[in-house]
Short mmCIF file of C-alpha atoms in Angstrom, two decimals:
data_model
loop_
_atom_site.label_atom_id
_atom_site.label_comp_id
_atom_site.label_asym_id
_atom_site.label_seq_id
_atom_site.Cartn_x
_atom_site.Cartn_y
_atom_site.Cartn_z
CA MET A 1241 15.69 24.82 3.30
CA GLY A 1242 13.07 25.59 6.17
CA GLU A 1243 12.10 24.34 9.14
CA SER A 1244 10.34 21.32 7.55
CA GLY A 1245 13.30 20.64 5.63
CA ASP A 1246 16.34 20.16 8.50
CA THR A 1247 13.65 18.16 10.50
CA ILE A 1248 13.34 16.05 7.68
CA ASN A 1249 16.75 15.38 7.17
CA LYS A 1250 17.49 14.91 10.87
CA ILE A 1251 14.39 12.57 10.30
CA LEU A 1252 16.26 10.53 7.89
CA GLU A 1253 19.69 10.29 9.10
CA ILE A 1254 17.94 8.78 12.59
CA GLU A 1255 16.46 6.48 10.35
CA TRP A 1256 18.52 5.37 7.90
CA ALA A 1257 21.15 4.42 11.50
CA MET A 1258 18.38 2.48 12.58
CA PHE A 1259 17.05 0.65 8.82
CA GLN A 1260 20.76 -1.21 8.50
CA LYS A 1261 19.59 -2.74 11.58
CA VAL A 1262 16.95 -4.37 10.61
CA LYS A 1263 17.21 -8.20 9.51
CA SER A 1264 13.51 -9.33 8.33
CA ALA A 1265 11.80 -11.80 6.52
CA THR A 1266 10.89 -9.32 3.35
CA PRO A 1267 13.82 -7.17 3.08
CA ALA A 1268 12.97 -3.55 1.73
CA SER A 1269 14.98 -3.25 -2.14
CA CYS A 1270 16.13 0.04 -0.81
CA GLN A 1271 17.58 -1.41 2.14
CA THR A 1272 21.29 -1.32 0.75
CA SER A 1273 20.60 2.07 -1.48
CA PRO A 1274 21.21 5.25 0.58
CA ASP A 1275 20.34 7.17 -1.85
CA LYS A 1276 16.75 5.26 -3.02
CA PHE A 1277 15.46 5.39 0.45
CA GLN A 1278 16.44 8.84 1.56
CA LYS A 1279 13.85 10.07 -2.03
CA ILE A 1280 11.23 7.47 -1.27
CA ARG A 1281 10.74 8.15 3.18
CA SER A 1282 11.75 11.68 1.74
CA SER A 1283 8.33 12.24 -0.70
CA ILE A 1284 6.98 11.00 2.51
CA PHE A 1285 7.33 13.19 4.46
CA GLU A 1286 7.77 16.42 2.46
CA THR A 1287 3.23 16.06 3.38
CA TRP A 1288 3.69 16.23 7.13
CA SER A 1289 3.14 19.41 9.02
CA VAL A 1290 5.75 20.92 10.91
CA ARG A 1291 4.20 19.57 14.18
CA MET A 1292 4.03 16.09 12.44
CA LEU A 1293 7.39 16.48 11.54
CA ARG A 1294 9.01 17.43 15.28
CA SER A 1295 6.61 14.59 17.02
CA TYR A 1296 8.13 12.01 14.63
CA LEU A 1297 11.58 12.67 15.80
CA LYS A 1298 11.51 13.56 18.97
CA ASP A 1299 9.98 9.81 18.49
CA LEU A 1300 12.92 8.19 17.11
CA LYS A 1301 15.37 10.30 19.53
CA ILE A 1302 14.62 9.10 22.07
CA ALA A 1303 13.53 5.11 21.09
CA PHE A 1304 16.98 6.15 20.10
CA ALA A 1305 17.88 7.17 23.75
CA LYS A 1306 16.98 4.37 24.70
CA GLY A 1307 19.07 2.12 22.67
CA ARG A 1308 15.32 1.11 21.00
CA ASN A 1309 15.46 0.60 17.27
CA LEU A 1310 12.02 1.73 15.68
CA LEU A 1311 12.50 0.14 11.87
CA THR A 1312 13.46 -3.13 13.81
CA LEU A 1313 10.08 -3.45 15.55
CA LYS A 1314 8.09 -2.31 12.93
CA TYR A 1315 9.20 -5.20 10.42
CA THR A 1316 9.22 -7.17 13.20
CA ARG A 1317 5.57 -6.35 13.21
CA MET A 1318 5.35 -6.78 9.69
CA ASP A 1319 6.79 -10.62 9.99
CA ASP A 1320 4.27 -10.93 12.83
CA LEU A 1321 6.76 -12.16 15.47
CA ILE A 1322 5.86 -9.78 17.82
CA PRO A 1323 2.79 -8.66 19.52
CA PRO A 1324 0.41 -5.40 18.25
CA LEU A 1325 2.90 -2.45 20.04
CA ASN A 1326 0.30 0.00 19.73
CA LEU A 1327 -3.41 -0.36 20.03
CA ASN A 1328 -4.56 3.49 19.38
CA PRO A 1329 -7.24 2.99 17.33
CA LEU A 1330 -6.45 6.18 14.89
CA ILE A 1331 -4.12 3.42 13.79
CA ASP A 1332 -6.73 1.77 11.83
CA GLU A 1333 -8.22 5.02 11.22
CA ILE A 1334 -5.11 6.34 9.65
CA VAL A 1335 -5.11 2.67 7.85
CA LEU A 1336 -8.88 3.30 6.17
CA ILE A 1337 -8.23 6.21 4.76
CA GLU A 1338 -4.59 6.18 3.16
CA THR A 1339 -5.94 2.37 1.55
CA GLU A 1340 -8.61 4.19 -0.31
CA TRP A 1341 -6.20 7.06 -0.77
CA GLN A 1342 -3.68 3.35 -2.17
CA GLU A 1343 -6.23 2.14 -4.73
CA GLU A 1344 -7.44 5.74 -6.28
CA ILE A 1345 -3.39 6.00 -7.17
CA ARG A 1346 -3.81 2.26 -8.52
CA ASN A 1347 -6.55 2.76 -10.74
CA LEU A 1348 -5.69 6.02 -11.79
CA TYR A 1349 -1.43 4.97 -12.71
CA PRO A 1350 -1.24 1.32 -12.78
CA ALA A 1351 2.21 0.64 -14.22
CA VAL A 1352 3.43 3.00 -12.11
CA TYR A 1353 1.56 1.41 -8.59
CA SER A 1354 2.55 -1.71 -10.35
CA ARG A 1355 6.30 -0.81 -10.42
CA LEU A 1356 6.57 1.04 -6.92
CA GLY A 1357 3.09 -0.37 -4.66
CA ARG A 1358 2.42 -2.40 -1.96
CA SER A 1359 0.22 -5.46 -2.93
CA MET A 1360 -3.09 -4.32 -1.96
CA ASP A 1361 -4.08 -8.20 -1.97
CA PRO A 1362 -4.62 -8.97 2.06
CA SER A 1363 -1.45 -10.88 2.75
CA LYS A 1364 0.11 -10.73 6.97
CA ASP A 1365 2.92 -9.80 5.88
CA GLY A 1366 4.43 -6.48 5.26
CA SER A 1367 4.02 -6.55 1.71
CA TYR A 1368 0.72 -5.78 1.81
CA PHE A 1369 -0.11 -1.94 2.20
CA ALA A 1370 -2.43 -1.83 5.28
CA VAL A 1371 -0.29 -4.40 6.84
CA TYR A 1372 3.15 -2.18 5.71
CA LEU A 1373 1.81 1.18 7.77
CA LYS A 1374 0.33 -0.40 10.74
CA CYS A 1375 2.83 -1.69 12.01
CA GLU A 1376 4.64 1.65 10.78
CA LEU A 1377 2.45 3.28 13.14
CA GLU A 1378 2.58 1.48 16.19
CA THR A 1379 5.73 2.79 16.26
CA TYR A 1380 4.99 6.26 16.93
CA SER A 1381 4.20 7.85 20.07
CA ASN A 1382 0.15 8.66 20.60
CA ASN A 1383 1.03 12.16 20.02
CA THR A 1384 2.43 11.66 16.79
CA ILE A 1385 -0.52 9.53 15.82
CA GLU A 1386 -2.95 11.48 16.60
CA LEU A 1387 -1.46 14.96 14.42
CA TYR A 1388 -0.94 11.87 11.55
CA TYR A 1389 -4.55 12.09 11.94
CA ARG A 1390 -6.29 14.91 11.83
CA HIS A 1391 -3.43 15.19 9.60
CA VAL A 1392 -4.83 12.64 6.87
CA LYS A 1393 -8.75 13.36 8.45
CA GLN A 1394 -8.37 16.88 6.82
CA ALA A 1395 -6.85 16.30 3.42
CA TRP A 1396 -8.88 13.46 2.92
CA LYS A 1397 -12.03 16.17 3.59
CA LYS A 1398 -10.49 17.73 1.56
CA ARG A 1399 -10.68 15.65 -0.83
CA ARG A 1400 -6.91 15.57 -1.57
CA ASN A 1401 -5.23 12.35 -1.74
CA LEU A 1402 -1.34 12.74 0.48
CA SER A 1403 -0.11 9.38 -1.00
CA LEU A 1404 -0.65 11.16 -4.69
CA GLU A 1405 1.17 13.74 -3.45
CA SER A 1406 3.82 11.67 -2.10
CA LEU A 1407 4.13 9.78 -5.11
CA LEU A 1408 4.27 12.73 -7.53
CA GLU A 1409 7.28 14.06 -5.11
CA LEU A 1410 9.15 10.68 -6.02
CA MET A 1411 8.10 10.81 -9.65
CA LYS A 1412 9.77 14.49 -9.78
CA LYS A 1413 12.93 13.23 -7.68
CA GLY A 1414 13.04 10.07 -10.36
CA GLY A 1415 13.57 12.75 -13.22
CA TYR A 1416 9.52 12.70 -14.16
CA SER A 1417 7.50 16.15 -14.66
CA ASP A 1418 4.13 14.00 -13.59
CA LEU A 1419 2.50 10.86 -12.70
CA ALA A 1420 0.83 10.85 -16.56
CA GLN A 1421 4.74 10.85 -17.75
CA ALA A 1422 5.84 8.05 -15.19
CA GLU A 1423 2.70 5.77 -16.50
CA ASN A 1424 3.24 6.14 -19.96
CA ASN A 1425 7.42 5.52 -19.65
CA PHE A 1426 6.10 2.23 -16.94
CA GLN A 1427 3.49 1.29 -19.58
CA LYS A 1428 6.22 0.85 -22.37
CA ILE A 1429 8.93 -0.44 -20.08
CA ARG A 1430 6.32 -3.80 -18.57
#
């Protein structure tokens, strides 16, 4: 499995334990399905560098040791019940890049996006992609945010869409060979 896979598994274990305690105004569909949660989150983490994974795992361990639940904080922010947790300006830069990537996915694979993507229509709750991502990033340490920013900025400069890569991994875990096959299938069941 390698260091990446081992680190991802440790992250997922801690995140799942935290996620089970989240009480949100907008509960996530994967909150009652550990398999679905694992597939979704691991597909994202598989696009991360080992340094990012290590840094985020450290964030989780520190929070856990202090009795802080990062996922509860994320959902509480999404529900706008607490003020921002981290005002690092790189968060907004990351959100801009990833929102652009989401738009690309929505344009290329509209049926897949309508079934699996978060809304791109501005709202103040976690159903809106930018709010969801921003609230998650606010729970990260500045070190993790810095590594995350460098990673997405480098990918963006190379015209790589990491969100598209994550989605492809998720679709493969769902039994599809590629995104075109998933799009074709989702168009049929609309």
